[in-house]
Short mmCIF file of C-alpha atoms in Angstrom, two decimals:
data_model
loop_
_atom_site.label_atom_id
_atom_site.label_comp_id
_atom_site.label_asym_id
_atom_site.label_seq_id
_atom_site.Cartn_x
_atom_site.Cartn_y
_atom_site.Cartn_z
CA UNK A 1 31.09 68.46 8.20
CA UNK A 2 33.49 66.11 7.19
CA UNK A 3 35.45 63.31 9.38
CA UNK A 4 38.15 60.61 8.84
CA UNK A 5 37.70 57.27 7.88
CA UNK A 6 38.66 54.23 9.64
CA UNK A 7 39.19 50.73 9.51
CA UNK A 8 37.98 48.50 12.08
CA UNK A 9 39.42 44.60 11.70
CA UNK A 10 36.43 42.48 13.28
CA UNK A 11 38.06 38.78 12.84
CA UNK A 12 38.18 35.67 10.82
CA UNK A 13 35.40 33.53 10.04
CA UNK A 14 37.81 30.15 9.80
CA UNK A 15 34.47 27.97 8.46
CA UNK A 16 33.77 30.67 5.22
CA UNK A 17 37.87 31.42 5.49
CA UNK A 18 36.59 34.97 5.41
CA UNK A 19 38.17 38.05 7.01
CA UNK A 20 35.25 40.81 8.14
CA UNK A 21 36.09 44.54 8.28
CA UNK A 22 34.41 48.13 8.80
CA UNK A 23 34.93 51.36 7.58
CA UNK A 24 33.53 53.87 9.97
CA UNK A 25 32.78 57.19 8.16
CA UNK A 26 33.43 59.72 11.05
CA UNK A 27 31.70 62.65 9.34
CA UNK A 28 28.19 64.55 9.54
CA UNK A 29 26.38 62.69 7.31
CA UNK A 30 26.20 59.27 9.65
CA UNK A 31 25.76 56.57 7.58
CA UNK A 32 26.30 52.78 8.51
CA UNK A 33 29.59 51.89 8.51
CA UNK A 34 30.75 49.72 5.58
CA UNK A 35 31.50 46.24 5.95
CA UNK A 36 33.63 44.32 3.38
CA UNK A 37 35.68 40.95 3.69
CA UNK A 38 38.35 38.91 2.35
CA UNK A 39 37.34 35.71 0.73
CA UNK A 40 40.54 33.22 0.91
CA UNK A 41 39.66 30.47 -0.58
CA UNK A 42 38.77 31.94 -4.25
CA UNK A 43 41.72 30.42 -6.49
CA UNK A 44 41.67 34.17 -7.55
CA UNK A 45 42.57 37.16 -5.94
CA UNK A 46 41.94 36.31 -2.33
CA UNK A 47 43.75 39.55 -1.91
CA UNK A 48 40.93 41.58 -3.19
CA UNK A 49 38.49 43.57 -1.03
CA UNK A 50 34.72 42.74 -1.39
CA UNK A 51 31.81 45.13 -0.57
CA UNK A 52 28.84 43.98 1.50
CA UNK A 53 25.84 45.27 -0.29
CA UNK A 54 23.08 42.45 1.10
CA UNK A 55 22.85 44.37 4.77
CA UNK A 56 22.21 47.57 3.46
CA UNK A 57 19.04 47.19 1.89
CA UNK A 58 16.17 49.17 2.97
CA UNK A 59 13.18 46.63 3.40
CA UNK A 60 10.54 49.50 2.43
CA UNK A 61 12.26 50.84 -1.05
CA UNK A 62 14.49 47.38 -1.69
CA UNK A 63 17.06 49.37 -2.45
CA UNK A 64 20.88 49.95 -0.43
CA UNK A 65 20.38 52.63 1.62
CA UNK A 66 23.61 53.69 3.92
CA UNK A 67 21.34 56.36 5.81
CA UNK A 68 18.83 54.03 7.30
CA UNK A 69 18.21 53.38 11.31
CA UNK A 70 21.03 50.80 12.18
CA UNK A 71 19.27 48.57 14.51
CA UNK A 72 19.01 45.82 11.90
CA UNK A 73 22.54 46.67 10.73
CA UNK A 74 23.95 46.32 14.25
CA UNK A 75 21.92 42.53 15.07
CA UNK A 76 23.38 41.51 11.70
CA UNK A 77 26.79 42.99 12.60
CA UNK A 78 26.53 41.23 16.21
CA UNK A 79 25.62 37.84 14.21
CA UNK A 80 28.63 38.18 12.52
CA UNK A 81 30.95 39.24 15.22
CA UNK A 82 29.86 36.06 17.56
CA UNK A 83 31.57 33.60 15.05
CA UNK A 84 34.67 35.66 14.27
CA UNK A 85 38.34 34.67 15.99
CA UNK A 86 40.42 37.88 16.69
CA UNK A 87 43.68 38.31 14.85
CA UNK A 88 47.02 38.84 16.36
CA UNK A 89 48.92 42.14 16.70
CA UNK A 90 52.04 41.75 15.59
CA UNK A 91 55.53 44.11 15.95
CA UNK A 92 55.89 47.39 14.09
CA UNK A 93 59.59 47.47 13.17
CA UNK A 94 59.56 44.52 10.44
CA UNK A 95 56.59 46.04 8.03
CA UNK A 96 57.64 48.21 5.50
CA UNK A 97 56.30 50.06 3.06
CA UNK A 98 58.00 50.24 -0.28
CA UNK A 99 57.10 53.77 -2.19
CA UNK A 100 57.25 52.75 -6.23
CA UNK A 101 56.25 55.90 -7.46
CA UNK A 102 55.11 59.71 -5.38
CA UNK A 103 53.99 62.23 -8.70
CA UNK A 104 52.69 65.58 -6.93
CA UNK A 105 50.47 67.78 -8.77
CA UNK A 106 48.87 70.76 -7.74
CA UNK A 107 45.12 70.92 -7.32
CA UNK A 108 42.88 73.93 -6.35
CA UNK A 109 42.02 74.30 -2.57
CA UNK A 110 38.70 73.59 -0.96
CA UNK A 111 38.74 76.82 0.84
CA UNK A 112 40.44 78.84 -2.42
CA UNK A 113 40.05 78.86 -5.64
CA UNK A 114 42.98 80.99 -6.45
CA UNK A 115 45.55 78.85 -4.52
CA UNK A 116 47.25 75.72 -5.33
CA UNK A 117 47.88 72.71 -2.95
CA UNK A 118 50.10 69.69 -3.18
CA UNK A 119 48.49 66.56 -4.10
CA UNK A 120 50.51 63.67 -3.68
CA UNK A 121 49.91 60.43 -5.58
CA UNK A 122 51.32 56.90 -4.05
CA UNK A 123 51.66 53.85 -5.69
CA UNK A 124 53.70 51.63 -3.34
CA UNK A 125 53.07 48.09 -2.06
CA UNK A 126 53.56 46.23 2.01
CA UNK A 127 55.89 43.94 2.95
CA UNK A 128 56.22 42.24 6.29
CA UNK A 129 59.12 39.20 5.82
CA UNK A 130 58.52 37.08 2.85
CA UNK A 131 54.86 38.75 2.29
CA UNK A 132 53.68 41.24 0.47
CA UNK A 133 51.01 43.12 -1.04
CA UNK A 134 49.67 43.73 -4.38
CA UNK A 135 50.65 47.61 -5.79
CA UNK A 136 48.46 49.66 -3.84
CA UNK A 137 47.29 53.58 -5.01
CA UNK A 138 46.90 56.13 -2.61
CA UNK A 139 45.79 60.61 -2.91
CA UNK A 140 47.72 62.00 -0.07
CA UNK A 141 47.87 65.91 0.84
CA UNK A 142 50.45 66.57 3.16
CA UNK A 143 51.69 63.84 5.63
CA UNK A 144 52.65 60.83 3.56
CA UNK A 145 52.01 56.82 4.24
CA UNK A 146 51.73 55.18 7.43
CA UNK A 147 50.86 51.45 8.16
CA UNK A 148 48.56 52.34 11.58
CA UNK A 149 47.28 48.40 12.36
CA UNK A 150 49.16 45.01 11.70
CA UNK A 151 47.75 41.73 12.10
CA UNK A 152 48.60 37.95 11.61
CA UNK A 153 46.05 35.71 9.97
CA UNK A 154 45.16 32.57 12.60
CA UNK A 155 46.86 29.80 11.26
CA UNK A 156 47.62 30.84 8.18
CA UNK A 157 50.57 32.95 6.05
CA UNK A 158 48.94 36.15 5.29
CA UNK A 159 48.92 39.57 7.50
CA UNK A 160 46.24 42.49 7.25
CA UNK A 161 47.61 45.95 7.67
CA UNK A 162 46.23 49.20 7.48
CA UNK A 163 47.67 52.44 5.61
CA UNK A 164 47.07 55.76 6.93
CA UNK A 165 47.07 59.17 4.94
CA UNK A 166 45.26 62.30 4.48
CA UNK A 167 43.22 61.22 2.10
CA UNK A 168 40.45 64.38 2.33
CA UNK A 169 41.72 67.72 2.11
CA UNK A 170 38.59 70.08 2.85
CA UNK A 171 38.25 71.65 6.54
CA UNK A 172 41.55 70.69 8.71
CA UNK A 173 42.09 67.68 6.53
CA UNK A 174 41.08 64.46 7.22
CA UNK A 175 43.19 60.94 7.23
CA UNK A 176 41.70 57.74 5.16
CA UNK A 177 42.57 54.21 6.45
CA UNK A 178 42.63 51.48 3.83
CA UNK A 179 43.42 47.58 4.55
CA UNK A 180 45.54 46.12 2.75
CA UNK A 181 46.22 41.94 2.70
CA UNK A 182 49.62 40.78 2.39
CA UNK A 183 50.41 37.31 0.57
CA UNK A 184 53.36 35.05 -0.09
CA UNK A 185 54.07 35.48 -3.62
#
């Protein structure tokens, strides 16, 4: 059975000058959410996304396992969570996104092999005043981009938003959130 995928923004860790975040995978299968973060002060690409692989290891095989109970997962997750500030909401009308190229090609349905469906292909990039994202890729099927959560960055001049597509085209189709960190360039 398949299921969207969300974002959930969990804070800022201002010691580490790290921002944590989830991806809840809302299908069948029920594995642990993902966690990743933003690492700010790297001189390099502070803007890139980095997977959490250290909380997923099974303790009997030593190896990541997404499928195991969660109760460790969720103390670890509640460690985390007690030294995070929240970020600020902010208004919908100034963040824009700016479509660089839309290709569509036609791919074979899930449910059909003899019928064609539009597959759209985004590049594009966020801005939000004088911020603004690195060029950004999305697979959309039918209902184009849509920035779904905005937040300002606690004392400092960067906002995290999140796109919204449908990103996975089997059953009813499904819609894929993906955050996306906007800098001053």
């Amino acid at each position: 059975v398949g299921g969207p995928q969300n974002i959930e923004v969990l804070g800022l860790d201002q010691a580490d000058q790290k921002i944590y975040l989830l991806r809840h995978y809302l299908d069948g299968r029920g594995r642990l959410p993902q966690l990743y973060y933003y690492q700010f002060n790297r001189k390099q690409s502070p803007e890139k996304l980095i997977e959490v692989k250290s909380l997923y290891i099974n303790p009997k095989t030593k190896r990541i396992d997404y499928d195991q109970n969660s109760q460790k997962f969720d103390r670890e997750i509640a460690k985390i969570r007690k030294r995070l500030k929240p970020l600020t909401p902010i208004r919908a009308s100034s963040a824009k996104i700016q479509i660089l190229s839309k290709k569509t090609a036609y791919v074979t349905s899930w449910f059909d092999p003899e019928i064609k469906v539009p597959q759209f292909n985004y590049t594009y990039r966020l801005r939000y005043g004088n911020l603004k994202s690195t060029i950004q890729q999305a697979v959309d099927y039918k209902t184009g981009l849509s920035i779904s959560q905005r937040y300002q960055i606690p004392q400092q001049n960067k906002v995290l938003m999140t796109v919204k597509y449908l990103g996975i085209p089997f059953e009813t189709g499904y819609s894929i959130e993906d955050p996306v960190l906007l800098l001053s360039k």
